[in-house]
Amino acid sequence: MLQSTIAKIRPLDRAYFQKAQAHLDSQTKPKGSLGVLERIACRLVAMAGGEAPSVDPARIYTCAGDHGVAAQGVSLFPQEVTRQMVTNFVMNGAAINVLTRTAGVDLKVVDAGCLGDRFPDHPALVQCKVAPGTRDLSTEAAMSREECVKALENGIALARAAHADGIVTLGTGEMGIANTTPATALFCAFLGLTPAVITGPGTGLGAEGMRHKIAVIEKSLALHAPTIAKADPIDILACLGGFEIATLAGLILGGASLGMPLIIDGFISSSAYVAARAICPQVAEYAFFSHASAEPGFAAVMKSLDASPLLHLDMRLGEGTGAAMAVFILRSAANLYTDMATFSAAGVHSGE
């Protein structure tokens, strides 16, 4: 499934960008006056094969998993919180529930690898647990390659299920106590960044906690340096990642293979994007970064990717909260393209 999915991811046809920009330039406004919205619209047109773009319906998958590295004391919260928050998501009590309802976006919660047994069945919950939490990446590989591939393929299956349900746009979200540690390690491994530059407080670590977290990440990178040097992205993801991160990476690959617009949430989701991009660089054509995470290292990540998030709201919650709000930006771009009058139709002089 993984290899066939990768083979289907194609660069967008630049001719569609030219066609879309010509249409935008014919509309009742000065050329280029809608800025980023015009660039988004052009990308959406290209994803739609030159047809009028649509964003809705949209769905966010909030994928949850636990991490063995939590045993190193890199988070203020106990691991039990991951499972408790999954229940909260299912019961519509979290920020992501409020924002998806506000934005008119569908939400699915995914057990990608939480501690404990199977959750009670619920229509909003997808159960595809690879294992009950990863191993401690600071002492051994977080996942076996086989487990990592399984998580990637679970994510591809989520994208395919959404597409079959008529979903047009996919958003990423996550939950996992201690998951800023594997995410930071992945940014370092894939982008050549250093832990001291991009490690953040996560759930609110103080200065001493930050120093310890940096040391744990440095130890992890040193332990897995031979694997990182070989530059096999799946092996790197297996050593340093998490089940929810790998599942999201698969979701990104799967969505790109189906030509779906992808809205990447904050710090953790972006690490899944970086892994997916290392596996198949063409996924970059389909991805929009929802918001600038307030995690201190996120700006360095975006600079390394030459990317610009759509929103700047000083948020660092995760869950897919930024993705839920960014759907409105994409929706606005698509609707402007399809609904705004042209100079000729409106009888307005273009000034040319």
XYZ file of C-alpha atoms in Angstrom:
352
model
C 0.000 0.000 0.000
C 2.752 2.472 0.927
C 4.763 2.141 -2.263
C 1.722 2.253 -4.530
C 0.518 5.372 -2.733
C 3.858 7.129 -3.146
C 3.841 6.262 -6.856
C 0.522 8.082 -7.304
C 1.705 11.435 -5.908
C 2.284 13.813 -8.805
C 3.495 17.395 -9.057
C 0.757 19.889 -9.849
C 0.463 21.014 -13.472
C 1.872 24.546 -13.716
C -0.450 25.275 -16.660
C -3.372 25.207 -14.228
C -1.704 27.902 -12.135
C -1.495 30.153 -15.194
C -5.130 29.486 -16.076
C -6.233 30.223 -12.507
C -4.226 33.435 -12.265
C -5.658 34.648 -15.580
C -9.162 34.145 -14.205
C -8.279 35.947 -10.959
C -6.800 38.830 -12.949
C -10.093 39.158 -14.875
C -12.103 39.690 -11.672
C -13.290 43.037 -10.332
C -10.233 44.017 -8.306
C -6.699 45.251 -8.942
C -4.409 42.437 -10.022
C -2.870 40.595 -7.098
C -4.804 42.601 -4.530
C -6.002 39.522 -2.641
C -2.430 38.402 -2.010
C -2.116 35.038 -0.293
C -5.745 34.199 -1.066
C -4.959 34.339 -4.779
C -1.985 32.036 -4.364
C -4.116 29.605 -2.384
C -6.823 29.720 -5.044
C -4.316 28.915 -7.779
C -3.079 25.887 -5.872
C -6.612 24.689 -5.233
C -7.472 25.032 -8.924
C -4.394 22.984 -9.822
C -5.406 20.290 -7.323
C -8.851 20.258 -8.929
C -7.306 19.618 -12.336
C -8.125 23.087 -13.619
C -11.761 23.005 -12.512
C -13.468 25.384 -10.106
C -12.005 24.652 -6.662
C -13.912 23.381 -3.660
C -12.774 22.921 -0.068
C -15.841 21.389 1.540
C -16.588 19.023 3.027
C -13.457 18.990 5.170
C -12.400 16.537 7.860
C -9.757 16.646 10.568
C -8.251 13.453 11.932
C -6.975 13.933 15.477
C -4.577 11.030 15.986
C -3.494 10.014 19.487
C -0.557 7.962 20.719
C 1.667 7.484 23.739
C 5.448 7.668 23.964
C 7.971 5.617 25.904
C 10.225 8.658 26.225
C 7.706 10.088 28.701
C 9.520 7.935 31.273
C 12.429 10.411 30.998
C 10.350 13.188 32.556
C 10.105 15.379 29.450
C 6.483 16.396 30.111
C 4.701 17.906 33.081
C 1.633 15.771 32.430
C 1.291 12.029 33.170
C 0.699 9.637 30.276
C -2.821 8.901 31.489
C -3.839 12.274 30.074
C -3.537 11.024 26.483
C -6.230 8.417 27.037
C -8.359 10.818 29.068
C -8.216 13.392 26.276
C -9.266 10.835 23.666
C -12.387 10.259 25.753
C -12.846 14.025 26.018
C -12.604 14.356 22.215
C -15.193 11.637 21.734
C -17.490 13.348 24.254
C -17.169 16.717 22.418
C -15.497 18.464 25.336
C -12.202 19.717 23.893
C -11.092 22.815 22.001
C -10.927 20.867 18.739
C -14.571 19.876 19.131
C -15.625 23.492 19.610
C -13.579 24.755 16.669
C -14.594 22.029 14.215
C -18.239 22.678 15.072
C -17.675 26.411 14.631
C -15.944 25.891 11.289
C -18.386 23.281 9.994
C -15.660 20.644 9.760
C -16.042 16.920 10.396
C -13.863 15.421 13.139
C -12.633 11.881 13.584
C -10.552 10.815 16.591
C -7.979 8.083 16.030
C -6.338 5.716 18.504
C -3.061 5.291 16.658
C -1.153 3.865 19.619
C -2.459 4.825 23.043
C -1.582 2.997 26.238
C -4.193 0.559 27.505
C -6.745 -1.663 25.886
C -9.215 -0.915 23.145
C -11.503 2.052 23.734
C -15.281 1.554 23.821
C -16.629 1.799 20.288
C -17.954 5.192 19.199
C -18.958 6.566 15.776
C -16.407 9.408 16.055
C -13.522 7.087 17.008
C -11.308 5.140 14.609
C -9.416 2.352 16.352
C -6.200 1.379 14.590
C -3.784 0.956 17.495
C -0.467 -0.426 16.252
C 0.765 -1.021 19.809
C 0.052 0.498 23.243
C 2.657 3.251 23.027
C 6.119 3.464 21.529
C 9.351 2.470 23.212
C 11.733 5.022 24.709
C 13.519 6.629 21.770
C 16.372 7.730 24.052
C 17.339 4.110 24.754
C 16.141 2.198 21.643
C 14.133 2.645 18.469
C 10.665 4.000 19.233
C 9.129 1.616 16.687
C 10.259 -1.278 14.562
C 10.260 -0.562 10.833
C 7.293 -2.918 10.500
C 5.324 -1.015 13.139
C 6.168 2.277 11.461
C 5.017 1.042 8.051
C 1.802 -0.232 9.644
C 1.150 3.215 11.144
C 1.904 4.883 7.799
C -0.508 2.547 6.039
C -3.143 3.184 8.708
C -2.881 6.860 7.824
C -3.200 6.108 4.113
C -6.330 4.101 4.901
C -7.760 7.102 6.789
C -7.225 9.319 3.740
C -8.851 6.760 1.468
C -11.825 6.403 3.817
C -12.293 10.181 3.865
C -12.102 10.351 0.075
C -14.671 7.558 -0.186
C -16.931 9.544 2.153
C -16.805 12.513 -0.240
C -14.382 14.552 1.869
C -12.469 17.131 -0.190
C -9.965 18.576 2.299
C -7.994 16.842 5.051
C -6.671 18.418 8.234
C -4.199 16.944 10.695
C -4.397 16.953 14.478
C -2.769 15.016 17.307
C -2.677 14.226 20.990
C 0.117 12.493 22.877
C 1.806 13.321 26.145
C 5.550 13.909 25.542
C 5.138 14.090 21.755
C 7.019 17.375 21.369
C 10.166 15.341 22.164
C 9.932 12.954 19.181
C 8.700 15.808 17.004
C 11.769 17.883 17.863
C 14.053 14.911 17.241
C 12.470 14.424 13.812
C 12.969 18.087 12.895
C 16.622 17.764 13.865
C 17.124 14.545 11.909
C 15.307 15.615 8.746
C 16.116 19.339 8.624
C 19.568 19.447 10.224
C 18.408 21.633 13.108
C 19.832 21.424 16.626
C 17.875 20.559 19.787
C 19.055 23.653 21.661
C 17.577 25.885 18.942
C 14.152 24.300 18.491
C 13.305 22.529 21.761
C 10.337 24.168 23.456
C 8.504 23.915 26.773
C 5.730 21.678 25.427
C 3.207 21.470 28.252
C 5.027 24.199 30.200
C 8.482 23.039 31.309
C 10.651 25.489 33.207
C 14.317 26.261 32.503
C 15.677 23.141 34.227
C 13.071 20.955 32.562
C 14.024 22.427 29.195
C 17.717 21.663 29.750
C 16.834 18.088 30.621
C 14.584 17.735 27.580
C 17.329 19.046 25.300
C 19.740 16.514 26.804
C 17.280 13.664 26.201
C 16.838 14.697 22.562
C 20.593 15.054 22.067
C 21.098 11.583 23.562
C 18.434 10.173 21.229
C 19.988 11.738 18.152
C 23.430 10.419 19.111
C 22.050 6.928 19.717
C 20.360 6.830 16.324
C 23.068 8.727 14.418
C 23.982 5.693 12.256
C 20.355 5.365 11.127
C 20.054 9.090 10.504
C 23.260 9.016 8.457
C 21.810 6.335 6.170
C 18.972 8.770 5.351
C 16.210 6.194 4.956
C 13.206 8.318 6.012
C 11.097 5.380 7.184
C 13.890 4.072 9.384
C 14.427 7.552 10.834
C 10.712 7.910 11.542
C 10.704 4.473 13.174
C 13.636 5.324 15.462
C 12.514 8.801 16.524
C 8.786 9.141 15.874
C 5.501 8.113 17.381
C 2.487 6.136 16.266
C 0.309 9.225 15.911
C 3.084 11.056 14.031
C 3.611 8.152 11.624
C -0.142 7.780 11.131
C -0.378 11.479 10.258
C 2.565 11.126 7.864
C 0.622 8.348 6.149
C -2.504 10.513 6.080
C -0.506 13.240 4.334
C 0.889 10.780 1.788
C -2.528 9.266 1.215
C -4.245 12.609 0.817
C -1.610 13.839 -1.648
C -1.979 10.651 -3.695
C -5.703 11.460 -4.038
C -5.083 15.110 -4.949
C -6.654 16.401 -1.727
C -5.736 19.742 -0.149
C -3.953 19.120 3.162
C -4.028 21.493 6.123
C -1.122 20.864 8.483
C -1.684 21.874 12.094
C 1.101 23.031 14.430
C 4.384 21.697 15.791
C 3.673 17.955 16.009
C 1.701 17.719 12.784
C 4.499 19.562 11.018
C 6.954 16.869 12.129
C 4.659 14.327 10.472
C 4.702 16.507 7.350
C 8.506 16.665 7.415
C 8.643 12.860 7.576
C 6.124 12.512 4.733
C 8.049 15.062 2.682
C 11.253 13.060 3.202
C 9.450 9.938 1.967
C 7.948 11.774 -1.034
C 8.910 15.417 -1.664
C 5.885 16.019 -3.916
C 3.564 16.137 -0.882
C 4.705 19.755 -0.495
C 2.503 20.667 -3.467
C -0.646 19.779 -1.522
C 0.114 21.107 1.977
C -0.924 24.354 3.654
C 0.436 25.221 7.103
C -2.442 26.372 9.256
C -0.812 28.527 11.912
C 2.459 29.622 13.443
C 2.851 27.509 16.568
C 4.022 29.408 19.635
C 6.579 26.648 20.298
C 9.860 28.606 20.124
C 11.478 26.390 17.496
C 8.617 26.479 15.035
C 9.843 29.616 13.267
C 13.154 27.868 12.514
C 11.240 24.884 11.113
C 9.185 27.102 8.828
C 12.304 28.952 7.683
C 13.983 25.652 6.878
C 10.940 24.600 4.844
C 10.592 28.057 3.237
C 6.980 27.984 4.405
C 4.563 30.638 5.669
C 1.724 29.669 8.028
C -1.673 31.165 7.269
C -2.535 32.327 10.799
C -0.566 33.876 13.672
C -2.563 33.429 16.865
C 0.087 32.511 19.468
C -1.443 29.031 19.814
C 0.364 25.841 20.836
C -2.388 23.395 21.725
C -2.320 20.967 18.822
C -5.349 18.693 18.419
C -5.934 20.175 14.947
C -7.195 23.480 16.349
C -5.266 25.642 13.899
C -6.309 23.429 10.988
C -9.979 23.902 11.891
C -9.672 27.675 11.623
C -7.518 27.579 8.490
C -10.320 25.783 6.626
C -12.088 29.154 6.523
C -9.081 30.727 4.776
C -9.046 28.033 2.086
C -12.835 28.237 1.784
C -12.578 32.006 1.290
C -9.973 31.598 -1.447
C -12.036 29.005 -3.290
C -15.250 31.027 -3.040
C -13.577 34.196 -4.253
C -12.340 32.319 -7.293
C -15.731 30.833 -8.121
C -18.179 33.553 -7.034
C -16.555 36.924 -7.731
C -17.647 38.730 -10.896
C -15.304 39.448 -13.768
C -14.886 42.937 -15.188
C -16.707 41.987 -18.370
C -19.650 40.302 -16.604
C -20.076 43.200 -14.186
C -19.696 45.917 -16.790
C -16.841 47.448 -14.809
C -13.929 49.084 -16.620
C -10.713 47.178 -15.879
C -8.425 50.185 -16.202
C -6.389 48.548 -18.959
